Coordinates of C-alpha atoms in Angstrom, one line a residue:
X1 CA 8.1 37.1 12.6
X2 CA 10.2 36.4 15.5
X3 CA 7.0 35.2 17.8
X4 CA 5.2 33.2 15.1
X5 CA 8.0 30.5 13.7
X6 CA 7.9 29.3 17.8
X7 CA 4.5 29.1 17.5
X8 CA 4.6 27.0 14.3
X9 CA 7.2 25.0 16.0
X10 CA 5.2 24.6 19.1
X11 CA 1.5 24.0 16.4
X12 CA 3.7 20.9 15.8
X13 CA 4.7 19.2 18.7
X14 CA 1.1 19.9 19.6
X15 CA 0.9 17.5 17.0
X16 CA 1.5 14.3 18.7
X17 CA 4.5 12.0 17.9
X18 CA 2.2 9.8 15.6
X19 CA 1.6 12.4 13.0
X20 CA 5.0 14.6 13.4
X21 CA 6.5 10.8 12.9
X22 CA 3.8 9.5 9.6
X23 CA 4.3 13.2 8.6
X24 CA 7.8 12.9 8.5
X25 CA 7.6 9.1 6.7
X26 CA 5.5 10.2 4.4
X27 CA 8.1 13.1 2.9
X28 CA 10.9 10.8 3.2
X29 CA 9.6 8.6 1.7
X30 CA 8.4 10.5 -1.0
X31 CA 12.2 12.0 -1.1
X32 CA 13.3 8.1 -1.7
X33 CA 11.6 8.0 -4.0
X34 CA 11.7 11.1 -6.7
X35 CA 15.7 10.7 -6.8
X36 CA 15.4 7.5 -7.5
X37 CA 12.8 8.7 -10.0
X38 CA 15.7 12.0 -11.2
X39 CA 18.0 9.5 -11.3
X40 CA 17.0 6.1 -13.4
X41 CA 17.6 8.6 -16.6
X42 CA 20.6 9.3 -16.2
X43 CA 21.6 5.2 -15.0
X44 CA 20.3 3.9 -17.5
X45 CA 20.9 6.4 -20.3
X46 CA 23.6 8.7 -19.8
X47 CA 23.9 11.6 -22.0
X48 CA 26.9 11.0 -23.9
X49 CA 25.4 7.1 -24.6
X50 CA 23.0 6.6 -27.5
X51 CA 19.5 4.9 -26.9
X52 CA 16.5 3.8 -28.3
X53 CA 13.7 6.0 -28.7
X54 CA 10.9 3.9 -27.4
X55 CA 13.3 2.6 -24.1
X56 CA 13.4 6.3 -23.4
X57 CA 9.7 6.7 -23.9
X58 CA 9.3 3.5 -21.6
X59 CA 11.5 5.1 -19.3
X60 CA 10.1 8.3 -19.5
X61 CA 7.1 6.5 -18.2
X62 CA 8.7 4.5 -15.3
X63 CA 9.0 8.2 -13.7
X64 CA 5.9 9.4 -14.3
X65 CA 4.4 6.5 -12.9
X66 CA 6.8 6.5 -9.9
X67 CA 6.5 10.7 -9.4
X68 CA 2.5 10.6 -9.4
X69 CA 1.7 7.9 -6.2
X70 CA 4.4 10.6 -4.4
X71 CA 2.5 13.8 -4.6
X72 CA -0.8 11.5 -3.5
X73 CA 1.4 10.6 -0.5
X74 CA 2.7 14.0 0.1
X75 CA -0.7 16.1 0.3
X76 CA -2.3 12.5 2.5
X77 CA 0.3 13.1 4.7
X78 CA 0.0 17.2 4.6
X79 CA -3.4 17.0 5.6
X80 CA -2.9 14.6 8.4
X81 CA -4.9 15.9 11.5
X82 CA -6.3 17.7 9.5
X83 CA -9.6 18.6 11.3
X84 CA -7.3 19.4 14.7
X85 CA -5.4 21.4 13.3
X86 CA -7.5 23.9 11.6
X87 CA -9.3 24.6 14.3
X88 CA -6.5 24.6 16.4
X89 CA -5.6 27.3 13.9
X90 CA -8.8 28.9 13.4
X91 CA -8.6 29.5 17.3
X92 CA -5.2 31.7 17.0
X93 CA -7.6 33.3 14.1
X94 CA -10.4 34.3 17.7
X95 CA -7.1 35.6 19.9
X96 CA -5.7 37.7 16.6
X97 CA -4.0 36.5 14.9
X98 CA -4.4 38.3 11.1
X99 CA -4.6 35.5 7.8
X100 CA -0.7 35.8 6.6
X101 CA 0.3 35.3 10.2
X102 CA -1.6 32.5 10.7
X103 CA -0.7 31.3 7.6
X104 CA 2.2 31.6 8.8
X105 CA 2.1 29.6 11.5
X106 CA 0.9 27.0 9.2
X107 CA 3.5 26.6 7.0
X108 CA 6.5 27.4 10.1
X109 CA 4.2 23.7 11.1
X110 CA 4.5 21.7 8.5
X111 CA 7.8 22.5 6.8
X112 CA 9.8 21.9 9.8
X113 CA 8.6 18.3 9.7
X114 CA 8.9 17.9 5.6
X115 CA 12.4 19.2 6.0
X116 CA 13.5 16.3 8.4
X117 CA 11.7 13.9 6.3
X118 CA 13.6 15.5 3.7
X119 CA 16.6 15.0 4.7
X120 CA 16.4 11.2 6.3
X121 CA 14.7 10.4 2.2
X122 CA 18.3 12.2 0.8
X123 CA 20.6 10.0 3.3
X124 CA 18.5 6.5 2.3
X125 CA 18.9 7.3 -1.3
X126 CA 22.4 7.7 -0.9
X127 CA 23.0 4.5 1.7
X128 CA 20.5 2.7 -0.7
X129 CA 21.7 3.9 -4.0
X130 CA 25.3 1.5 -4.0
X131 CA 23.2 -1.6 -3.1
X132 CA 21.4 -0.6 -5.7
X133 CA 23.8 -0.7 -8.6
X134 CA 25.5 -4.0 -6.8
X135 CA 22.6 -5.7 -7.3
X136 CA 21.4 -4.2 -11.0
X137 CA 25.5 -5.4 -12.1
X138 CA 24.8 -8.6 -11.0
X139 CA 21.3 -9.3 -12.4
X140 CA 20.0 -7.5 -14.9
X141 CA 22.5 -5.2 -16.0
X142 CA 19.8 -2.2 -17.2
X143 CA 22.7 0.9 -16.1
X144 CA 25.3 2.1 -17.6
X145 CA 26.3 4.3 -15.2
X146 CA 26.1 4.8 -12.1
X147 CA 22.3 5.6 -9.5
X148 CA 23.5 9.1 -8.9
X149 CA 21.9 12.5 -7.9
X150 CA 24.3 15.8 -8.4
X151 CA 23.8 17.8 -4.7
X152 CA 22.1 20.9 -7.2
X153 CA 19.5 18.0 -8.6
X154 CA 19.0 16.5 -4.5
X155 CA 18.5 19.9 -3.1
X156 CA 15.9 21.2 -5.4
X157 CA 14.1 18.3 -5.0
X158 CA 14.4 18.3 -1.4
X159 CA 13.2 22.1 -2.2
X160 CA 10.1 20.5 -3.7
X161 CA 8.7 18.3 -1.2
X162 CA 9.3 21.4 1.1
X163 CA 7.2 23.9 -1.2
X164 CA 4.6 21.2 -1.6
X165 CA 4.0 19.9 1.9
X166 CA 3.9 24.7 2.5
X167 CA 1.7 24.5 -0.3
X168 CA -1.0 22.1 1.2
X169 CA -1.0 23.7 4.2
X170 CA -1.4 27.5 3.3
X171 CA -5.4 25.7 1.4
X172 CA -7.3 24.8 4.3
X173 CA -5.7 28.5 6.3
X174 CA -6.5 30.7 3.7
X175 CA -10.5 29.5 3.9
X176 CA -10.4 30.8 7.5
X177 CA -12.4 33.7 8.6
X178 CA -11.7 35.8 12.1
X179 CA -14.1 34.4 14.6
X180 CA -13.1 31.0 13.4
X181 CA -16.6 30.0 14.2
X182 CA -16.6 27.6 11.1
X183 CA -13.7 25.6 11.5
X184 CA -14.2 25.0 14.7
X185 CA -16.8 23.7 14.7
X186 CA -17.8 20.2 14.9
X187 CA -21.7 20.2 13.1
X188 CA -20.4 22.3 10.3
X189 CA -21.6 20.9 6.2
X190 CA -19.2 19.3 4.5
X191 CA -20.9 17.4 2.2
X192 CA -18.4 17.9 -1.5
X193 CA -20.0 19.7 -4.1
X194 CA -22.0 17.0 -6.5
X195 CA -20.1 18.8 -9.2
X196 CA -17.4 16.9 -8.4
X197 CA -18.8 14.2 -11.1
X198 CA -18.6 15.9 -14.1
X199 CA -15.1 15.8 -14.1
X200 CA -15.6 11.7 -13.5
X201 CA -18.4 11.6 -16.5
X202 CA -15.6 13.5 -18.5
X203 CA -13.0 11.1 -17.3
X204 CA -15.4 7.8 -18.7
X205 CA -16.5 9.9 -21.7
X206 CA -12.5 10.2 -23.2
X207 CA -12.2 6.8 -22.8
X208 CA -14.6 5.5 -23.6
X209 CA -13.3 7.2 -26.8
X210 CA -10.8 5.8 -26.5
X211 CA -11.5 2.3 -26.2
X212 CA -13.8 2.2 -29.1
X213 CA -12.4 4.4 -32.0
X214 CA -11.2 3.4 -34.9
X215 CA -7.9 3.9 -34.6
X216 CA -7.8 4.5 -38.3
X217 CA -10.0 6.9 -39.2
X218 CA -9.2 8.6 -35.6
X219 CA -6.2 8.1 -34.3
X220 CA -5.5 11.5 -33.5
X221 CA -8.4 11.8 -31.3
X222 CA -7.9 8.7 -30.0
X223 CA -4.0 9.7 -29.0
X224 CA -5.7 12.8 -27.3
X225 CA -8.7 11.2 -25.7
X226 CA -6.1 8.9 -25.0
X227 CA -4.3 11.1 -22.8
X228 CA -7.0 13.4 -21.9
X229 CA -9.2 10.3 -20.2
X230 CA -5.6 9.2 -17.8
X231 CA -4.8 12.9 -16.6
X232 CA -8.7 13.6 -15.9
X233 CA -9.6 10.0 -14.9
X234 CA -6.2 9.1 -12.0
X235 CA -7.8 13.5 -10.7
X236 CA -11.7 11.8 -10.8
X237 CA -10.7 8.6 -9.0
X238 CA -9.5 11.3 -5.8
X239 CA -12.9 13.8 -5.7
X240 CA -15.7 12.0 -7.0
X241 CA -15.0 8.8 -4.1
X242 CA -16.1 11.8 -1.2
X243 CA -19.5 12.3 -3.2
X244 CA -20.1 8.8 -3.8
X245 CA -19.2 7.7 0.2
X246 CA -21.6 10.4 0.6
X247 CA -24.3 8.8 -0.9
X248 CA -23.9 5.7 0.3
X249 CA -22.9 6.7 3.9
X250 CA -26.4 8.5 3.8
X251 CA -27.7 5.4 3.2
X252 CA -25.9 3.1 5.7
X253 CA -26.8 6.1 8.8
X254 CA -30.7 4.9 7.9
X255 CA -30.4 0.5 8.5
X256 CA -30.7 -0.7 11.9
X257 CA -27.2 -2.0 12.2
X258 CA -25.6 0.6 14.9
X259 CA -22.0 0.0 13.5
X260 CA -22.8 1.0 10.1
X261 CA -25.1 4.0 11.9
X262 CA -21.6 4.8 13.6
X263 CA -20.1 4.2 9.8
X264 CA -22.7 6.7 8.3
X265 CA -23.0 9.6 10.5
X266 CA -18.6 9.8 10.9
X267 CA -18.4 9.4 7.6
X268 CA -21.1 12.5 7.2
X269 CA -19.4 14.4 9.2
X270 CA -15.9 14.8 7.3
X271 CA -16.4 12.8 4.4
X272 CA -13.1 14.5 3.0
X273 CA -11.3 13.0 5.2
X274 CA -12.3 9.4 5.2
X275 CA -12.4 9.9 1.3
X276 CA -8.8 10.7 1.3
X277 CA -7.7 8.1 3.4
X278 CA -7.7 6.0 0.2
X279 CA -7.4 7.9 -3.1
X280 CA -4.2 7.0 -2.9
X281 CA -4.9 3.4 -3.2
X282 CA -7.2 4.4 -6.4
X283 CA -5.3 6.4 -7.7
X284 CA -2.9 3.3 -7.6
X285 CA -4.7 1.3 -9.0
X286 CA -5.5 3.1 -11.1
X287 CA -1.2 4.0 -12.2
X288 CA -1.3 -0.2 -12.2
X289 CA -4.5 -1.3 -14.8
X290 CA -2.3 1.8 -17.6
X291 CA 1.3 0.0 -16.5
X292 CA -1.1 -4.2 -16.8
X293 CA -1.8 -2.0 -20.7
X294 CA 1.8 -1.1 -21.5
X295 CA 2.3 -5.2 -20.3
X296 CA -0.1 -6.5 -22.4
X297 CA 0.7 -4.6 -25.5
X298 CA 4.4 -6.0 -25.5
X299 CA 2.8 -9.3 -24.6
X300 CA 1.3 -8.9 -27.4
X301 CA 4.1 -8.4 -30.1
X302 CA 5.4 -11.7 -32.4
X303 CA 8.9 -10.3 -31.1
X304 CA 7.2 -11.4 -27.2
X305 CA 4.9 -14.4 -27.9
X306 CA 8.1 -16.1 -29.5
X307 CA 10.5 -15.2 -27.4
X308 CA 7.7 -16.5 -24.2
X309 CA 6.5 -20.1 -26.6
X310 CA 10.3 -20.7 -27.0
X311 CA 11.1 -19.8 -23.6
X312 CA 7.9 -22.4 -22.6
X313 CA 6.3 -24.9 -24.8
X314 CA 7.1 -24.1 -28.4
X315 CA 7.5 -25.1 -30.8
X316 CA 10.8 -23.6 -31.9
X317 CA 13.7 -23.8 -34.8
X318 CA 17.4 -23.6 -34.3
X319 CA 19.5 -23.0 -37.1
X320 CA 22.6 -25.5 -38.1
X321 CA 25.3 -24.9 -40.9
X322 CA 27.9 -28.2 -41.3
X323 CA 31.4 -25.7 -40.2
X324 CA 31.9 -21.9 -38.6
X325 CA 28.8 -20.3 -38.3
X326 CA 28.3 -18.1 -41.7
X327 CA 30.5 -20.9 -43.9
X328 CA 29.0 -21.8 -47.2
X329 CA 31.0 -24.2 -48.8
X330 CA 29.4 -27.0 -46.9
X331 CA 26.7 -29.6 -47.4
X332 CA 24.4 -31.2 -43.5
X333 CA 25.6 -34.2 -44.0
X334 CA 23.5 -37.6 -43.2
X335 CA 26.0 -38.3 -40.3
X336 CA 25.1 -34.4 -38.6
X337 CA 21.3 -34.9 -39.8
X338 CA 21.1 -37.8 -38.1
X339 CA 23.2 -36.5 -34.7
X340 CA 20.5 -33.6 -35.1
X341 CA 17.5 -35.8 -34.6
X342 CA 18.7 -38.1 -32.7
X343 CA 18.5 -35.2 -29.7
X344 CA 15.9 -35.5 -27.2
X345 CA 13.3 -32.7 -27.9
X346 CA 14.0 -32.8 -31.8
X347 CA 10.7 -33.6 -33.9
X348 CA 12.8 -32.7 -37.3
X349 CA 15.4 -31.0 -39.8
X350 CA 13.7 -27.9 -42.5
X351 CA 16.1 -27.8 -45.6
X352 CA 16.8 -23.8 -44.8
X353 CA 17.6 -22.0 -48.1
X354 CA 15.7 -19.4 -50.6
X355 CA 13.3 -20.4 -53.2
X356 CA 11.5 -17.7 -55.7
X357 CA 9.1 -18.5 -57.9
X358 CA 7.5 -16.6 -60.8
X359 CA 5.0 -17.0 -63.2
X360 CA 4.5 -15.9 -66.8
X361 CA 3.8 -12.2 -66.2
X362 CA 7.5 -12.4 -63.7
X363 CA 6.5 -11.9 -60.7
X364 CA 7.4 -13.6 -58.5
X365 CA 6.8 -14.8 -54.7
X366 CA 8.1 -16.9 -52.4
X367 CA 8.5 -21.2 -52.7
X368 CA 9.1 -23.7 -50.1
X369 CA 10.9 -26.7 -51.6
X370 CA 11.0 -29.6 -48.9
X371 CA 9.3 -32.8 -49.0
X372 CA 5.6 -32.5 -47.4
X373 CA 6.6 -34.2 -43.8
X374 CA 8.6 -31.3 -44.1
X375 CA 5.7 -28.6 -44.6
X376 CA 3.7 -30.2 -41.6
X377 CA 6.7 -29.3 -39.3
X378 CA 5.8 -26.1 -40.8
X379 CA 2.9 -25.2 -41.4
X380 CA -0.7 -27.1 -41.0
X381 CA -2.2 -28.1 -44.2
X382 CA -3.7 -30.6 -46.4
X383 CA -3.9 -32.1 -49.5
X384 CA 0.4 -32.3 -49.7
X385 CA 2.1 -34.9 -52.6
X386 CA 5.7 -35.4 -52.6
X387 CA 4.6 -36.7 -56.4
X388 CA 3.7 -32.9 -57.2
X389 CA 4.3 -29.1 -57.1
X390 CA 1.5 -27.6 -55.8
X391 CA -0.2 -24.3 -55.5
X392 CA -0.8 -23.3 -52.1
X393 CA -4.2 -21.8 -51.1
X394 CA -5.4 -20.8 -47.1
X395 CA -8.9 -22.2 -46.5
X396 CA -9.8 -18.9 -45.3
X397 CA -9.7 -16.2 -49.2
X398 CA -9.2 -13.1 -46.7
X399 CA -6.2 -14.7 -44.8
X400 CA -3.0 -14.1 -47.2
X401 CA -2.7 -10.8 -49.5
X402 CA -1.1 -12.7 -52.3
X403 CA 0.3 -9.8 -54.9
X404 CA 1.0 -13.1 -57.0
X405 CA -1.1 -15.9 -58.5
X406 CA -0.6 -18.7 -60.0
X407 CA -2.9 -21.5 -61.9
X408 CA -3.1 -25.1 -61.2
X409 CA -1.0 -26.6 -64.4
X410 CA 0.8 -24.2 -65.5
X411 CA 4.8 -23.6 -65.3
X412 CA 6.1 -22.0 -62.6
X413 CA 9.8 -20.4 -62.6
X414 CA 12.2 -21.7 -59.8
X415 CA 15.7 -20.0 -58.4
X416 CA 16.4 -21.6 -56.2
X417 CA 19.5 -20.3 -53.5
X418 CA 21.7 -21.8 -51.2
X419 CA 24.0 -20.4 -48.1
X420 CA 25.3 -18.3 -50.8
X421 CA 23.2 -15.6 -53.7
X422 CA 25.5 -16.4 -55.2
X423 CA 25.3 -20.4 -56.1
X424 CA 22.1 -20.9 -58.0
X425 CA 19.9 -23.3 -59.3
X426 CA 17.4 -23.0 -61.8
X427 CA 14.1 -25.4 -62.9
X428 CA 10.1 -24.7 -64.8
X429 CA 8.3 -27.0 -62.5
X430 CA 4.4 -27.9 -64.2
X431 CA 2.1 -27.0 -61.1
X432 CA -0.3 -30.3 -60.2
X433 CA -4.3 -29.5 -60.6
X434 CA -4.8 -30.1 -57.3
X435 CA -4.2 -27.6 -54.6
X436 CA -2.7 -27.5 -50.9
X437 CA -4.8 -26.2 -48.9
X438 CA -3.3 -24.7 -45.3
X439 CA -5.2 -22.8 -42.4
X440 CA -3.3 -20.1 -42.4
X441 CA -4.9 -19.2 -38.8
X442 CA -3.5 -22.3 -36.9
X443 CA -0.2 -22.1 -38.9
X444 CA 0.3 -18.4 -36.9
X445 CA -1.0 -20.3 -33.6
X446 CA 2.2 -23.1 -34.1
X447 CA 4.8 -20.6 -35.1
X448 CA 4.1 -17.1 -34.8
X449 CA 5.5 -16.1 -37.6
X450 CA 3.5 -17.4 -40.1
X451 CA 4.7 -18.4 -43.5
X452 CA 3.8 -17.0 -46.4
X453 CA 4.9 -19.3 -49.5
X454 CA 2.4 -19.8 -52.6
X455 CA 4.0 -22.3 -53.7
X456 CA 5.6 -25.8 -53.4
X457 CA 7.8 -27.8 -54.9
X458 CA 9.2 -31.1 -53.8
X459 CA 13.2 -30.5 -53.8
X460 CA 13.5 -34.1 -56.2
X461 CA 12.2 -32.2 -58.6
X462 CA 14.8 -29.2 -58.9
X463 CA 17.5 -30.5 -61.2
X464 CA 21.4 -29.8 -58.8
X465 CA 19.5 -28.9 -55.2
X466 CA 21.3 -31.3 -53.1
X467 CA 24.5 -30.6 -54.4
X468 CA 23.7 -26.9 -53.5
X469 CA 24.8 -25.3 -49.9
X470 CA 22.6 -25.2 -47.1
X471 CA 22.1 -25.2 -43.3
X472 CA 19.4 -26.6 -41.9
X473 CA 16.7 -26.0 -39.3
X474 CA 16.4 -27.5 -36.3
X475 CA 12.1 -28.2 -35.9
X476 CA 12.4 -28.7 -31.5
X477 CA 9.5 -27.9 -28.4
X478 CA 9.8 -25.2 -26.5
X479 CA 12.7 -24.2 -23.9
X480 CA 16.5 -23.5 -23.8
X481 CA 17.1 -26.6 -22.4
X482 CA 16.3 -27.9 -25.8
X483 CA 18.9 -25.5 -27.3
X484 CA 22.0 -26.4 -25.3
X485 CA 21.4 -30.0 -26.3
X486 CA 21.2 -29.3 -30.1
X487 CA 24.4 -27.1 -29.8
X488 CA 26.2 -29.8 -28.4
X489 CA 24.8 -32.1 -30.1
X490 CA 25.4 -29.6 -33.6
X491 CA 29.4 -29.2 -32.5
X492 CA 30.0 -32.6 -31.1
X493 CA 29.7 -33.1 -35.4
X494 CA 31.5 -29.8 -36.4
X495 CA 28.1 -28.1 -36.5
X496 CA 27.3 -24.1 -35.5
X497 CA 23.9 -23.3 -34.6
X498 CA 22.2 -20.0 -34.5
X499 CA 19.3 -19.6 -32.0
X500 CA 16.8 -16.9 -32.4
X501 CA 15.9 -15.1 -30.0
X502 CA 18.8 -14.1 -28.8
X503 CA 20.1 -13.7 -25.0
X504 CA 19.0 -10.4 -25.4
X505 CA 15.8 -10.6 -27.0
X506 CA 14.8 -12.6 -24.3
X507 CA 16.8 -10.4 -21.5
X508 CA 14.6 -7.8 -23.1
X509 CA 11.3 -9.4 -23.1
X510 CA 11.7 -10.1 -18.7
X511 CA 12.9 -6.7 -18.5
X512 CA 9.7 -5.6 -19.5
X513 CA 7.9 -8.1 -16.8
X514 CA 10.0 -7.0 -14.8
X515 CA 9.7 -3.1 -14.7
X516 CA 6.2 -3.4 -14.7
X517 CA 5.7 -5.2 -12.2
X518 CA 8.2 -3.6 -9.7
X519 CA 6.6 -0.9 -11.0
X520 CA 3.3 -2.0 -9.5
X521 CA 4.5 -3.0 -6.9
X522 CA 6.2 0.0 -5.7
X523 CA 3.4 2.1 -6.7
X524 CA 1.1 -0.1 -4.6
X525 CA 3.7 0.1 -1.3
X526 CA 3.7 3.8 -1.8
X527 CA -0.5 3.5 -1.5
X528 CA -0.5 1.5 1.3
X529 CA 1.8 3.2 3.3
X530 CA -0.5 6.3 2.2
X531 CA -3.6 4.5 3.7
X532 CA -1.7 3.4 6.5
X533 CA -1.2 6.7 7.7
X534 CA -3.9 8.2 6.9
X535 CA -5.7 5.2 8.4
X536 CA -3.8 6.0 12.0
X537 CA -4.1 9.6 12.0
X538 CA -7.9 8.9 11.7
X539 CA -8.4 6.0 14.2
X540 CA -5.9 8.9 16.6
X541 CA -8.6 12.0 15.5
X542 CA -11.6 10.4 16.2
X543 CA -10.9 9.2 19.5
X544 CA -12.5 12.3 21.8
X545 CA -15.8 11.3 19.9
X546 CA -15.3 7.5 20.6
X547 CA -14.4 8.8 23.7
X548 CA -18.5 10.2 24.1
X549 CA -19.6 7.2 22.8
X550 CA -18.2 4.6 25.4
X551 CA -19.6 7.0 27.8
X552 CA -23.3 6.1 26.5
X553 CA -22.3 2.5 26.8
X554 CA -21.8 1.7 22.7
X555 CA -20.3 -1.4 23.5
X556 CA -16.0 -2.1 21.8
X557 CA -17.1 -4.4 19.0
X558 CA -19.5 -2.5 18.0
X559 CA -16.8 0.7 18.0
X560 CA -14.5 -1.3 16.1
X561 CA -17.2 -2.9 13.1
X562 CA -17.4 1.0 12.7
X563 CA -13.9 2.2 12.7
X564 CA -13.4 -0.6 9.4
X565 CA -16.5 -0.1 8.1
X566 CA -15.2 3.8 7.3
X567 CA -12.6 2.7 6.0
X568 CA -13.6 0.1 3.4
X569 CA -17.0 1.6 2.3
X570 CA -14.6 4.9 0.6
X571 CA -12.3 1.6 -0.1
X572 CA -14.4 -0.1 -2.1
X573 CA -16.0 2.6 -4.2
X574 CA -12.5 4.2 -5.1
X575 CA -11.6 0.1 -5.7
X576 CA -14.8 0.4 -8.3
X577 CA -14.2 3.5 -10.0
X578 CA -9.8 2.9 -10.1
X579 CA -11.2 -0.4 -11.3
X580 CA -13.8 0.9 -14.4
X581 CA -11.6 3.7 -15.6
X582 CA -8.2 1.5 -15.7
X583 CA -10.5 -1.5 -17.8
X584 CA -11.5 2.0 -19.7
X585 CA -8.0 3.3 -20.1
X586 CA -6.2 -0.6 -21.2
X587 CA -8.6 -0.9 -23.9
X588 CA -7.4 2.6 -25.4
X589 CA -4.4 1.8 -25.2
X590 CA -4.4 -1.4 -27.0
X591 CA -7.1 -0.3 -29.3
X592 CA -4.8 2.6 -29.5
X593 CA -2.5 0.1 -31.0
X594 CA -4.4 -1.8 -33.0
X595 CA -4.1 -4.8 -30.3
X596 CA -6.7 -7.9 -29.0
X597 CA -8.1 -6.5 -25.7
X598 CA -10.0 -9.9 -25.0
X599 CA -7.2 -10.6 -21.6
X600 CA -7.0 -7.3 -20.7
X601 CA -9.7 -7.1 -17.8
X602 CA -8.2 -10.5 -17.2
X603 CA -4.7 -8.3 -16.0
X604 CA -6.0 -6.5 -13.2
X605 CA -7.4 -9.0 -11.4
X606 CA -3.7 -9.1 -9.5
X607 CA -3.7 -5.6 -8.4
X608 CA -7.0 -5.5 -7.7
X609 CA -6.2 -8.2 -5.0
X610 CA -3.2 -6.4 -4.2
X611 CA -5.2 -3.0 -3.2
X612 CA -7.9 -4.6 -1.3
X613 CA -5.9 -7.1 1.0
X614 CA -3.0 -5.1 1.2
X615 CA -5.8 -2.1 2.4
X616 CA -8.3 -4.0 4.0
X617 CA -5.0 -5.6 6.5
X618 CA -3.6 -2.6 7.0
X619 CA -7.3 -0.8 8.0
X620 CA -7.3 -4.2 10.6
X621 CA -4.1 -3.4 12.1
X622 CA -4.9 0.1 12.8
X623 CA -8.0 -1.1 14.9
X624 CA -6.2 -1.8 18.2
X625 CA -5.4 2.5 18.6
X626 CA -9.1 3.0 19.1
X627 CA -9.2 3.0 23.2
X628 CA -12.1 1.0 24.5
X629 CA -11.5 2.4 28.0
X630 CA -12.8 5.7 29.0
X631 CA -9.8 7.9 29.9
X632 CA -12.1 11.7 31.2
X633 CA -9.4 13.8 28.8
X634 CA -10.7 12.5 26.3
X635 CA -14.3 13.9 27.2
X636 CA -12.3 17.4 27.4
X637 CA -13.7 19.6 23.7
X638 CA -11.0 22.2 22.6

């Protein structure tokens, strides 16, 4: 054992400084992100505080989304320079080392580099956590407690990363035979099994069930299909890419382009190694698709849609009362109403009171009491007259499920309440023969929260309504500037206002957006680090093969194009698989929540373009690593 440890350390040094720095960097980034994932729940929801289960589940989803790309990163850096490393381990088997001894050397080699990177990642977290706390405190104020991790938890995270690195290193060492012939030979057939595609078929089947099943009839089935498809899909993208890349490489190898032939042969010789470069970006795109589905689902809720409408184009309503907030004994005066109407952006005022209307069977529903001008502000309807009360009918008979029926010409009993429910007036009103026709869809499009009033009653038909204390709803265009102007004008004439959504509601909207896009950026960033480290390692690992090609006269530009194609081919396949599965995942998630999915695929455009451009830039940046000057030392074969 005392000999094996130094031998493992020598093997780590023999791998070169590029591999050592790459493994250390990958493990440092992994530990940093994992510690951040561990610290987030305690910082946002300390154990002694109550929390919203929905927000807690969102946070758990954030943690899971951070852990998955980190796992891909750690698996990738653990297998850097795999071909050369496997041949060296096989050489140890040839000179007489047993399988367990070879595994020990492999474990020491990876564990040493992983431990250094893990310690650096912990130190980076300790250094960056206070800065993150200050930034969050100055901005969105998401954290209740400091962003910190207890020492035992941090040590457990570090050891987990090191153990994962050791397990990755042991996987190929266990398969080495005593002769070492298979691992050492560059001509060994490493074509991946076609059975890997079976997992992709299972994932697509599960996601298809989730995307098209009826949630009302098969809710449990859809839930299980969605969860199973998400897990199996992430694994299938990584495992299926080498198979499809090998098939495409075979076609490239039969083309007339020398660059395509070289790239095709290189992928055929090491399909898993080529696909490993882009597995992270494919899984990352798939995860970002899931995160985008969460964002689309949130933005489909009435709360978000109205908050977004208020912040942008409008319209919006602002409640206003005469006197202090909650006052119930004053009427909005004509001067106060005129001051509010004079504010730029204000379309009009609508009386704010509660009106119940009952038919002869004592079945009651809500009524709109006001003028036709006020009704037009709140509802898209035709046929209104200030001279008579009228039944409000939807243009689409199935748009409103009204339990209370009113016949034209019948007498309805109206109870009108103002700011104080104890003060109410009552009246019997005859309904006119001509109904008001409402375009329910247009009303909902304008206001998100459509009105459900079944009857329109002009104010002058209710005796005593004008003396009933009540507030008004200010109808205005969107924007916080309009809100501030209305609040100032109301304050100048002794009124108080209430704005919905509140600052807390708006902050929640911005928080969800910030979390999803920040999370997507982190996931894609980790994936690009994975691609960069893997591409650099593959370029260095293939220098001997490139040197042989230079020796026989292959031009440098052809070699560079071939190197780029070796990355772009599996990259394109991985992105296509991730996009297809991601679109199904997003549709299934929205279908599960009974939300519209017409804009779901469009949401993948930004992460898809970011992933493609990022990976292409990283690949282009590694092209200079290909040496075009012939070095005799590179012609030596181990």
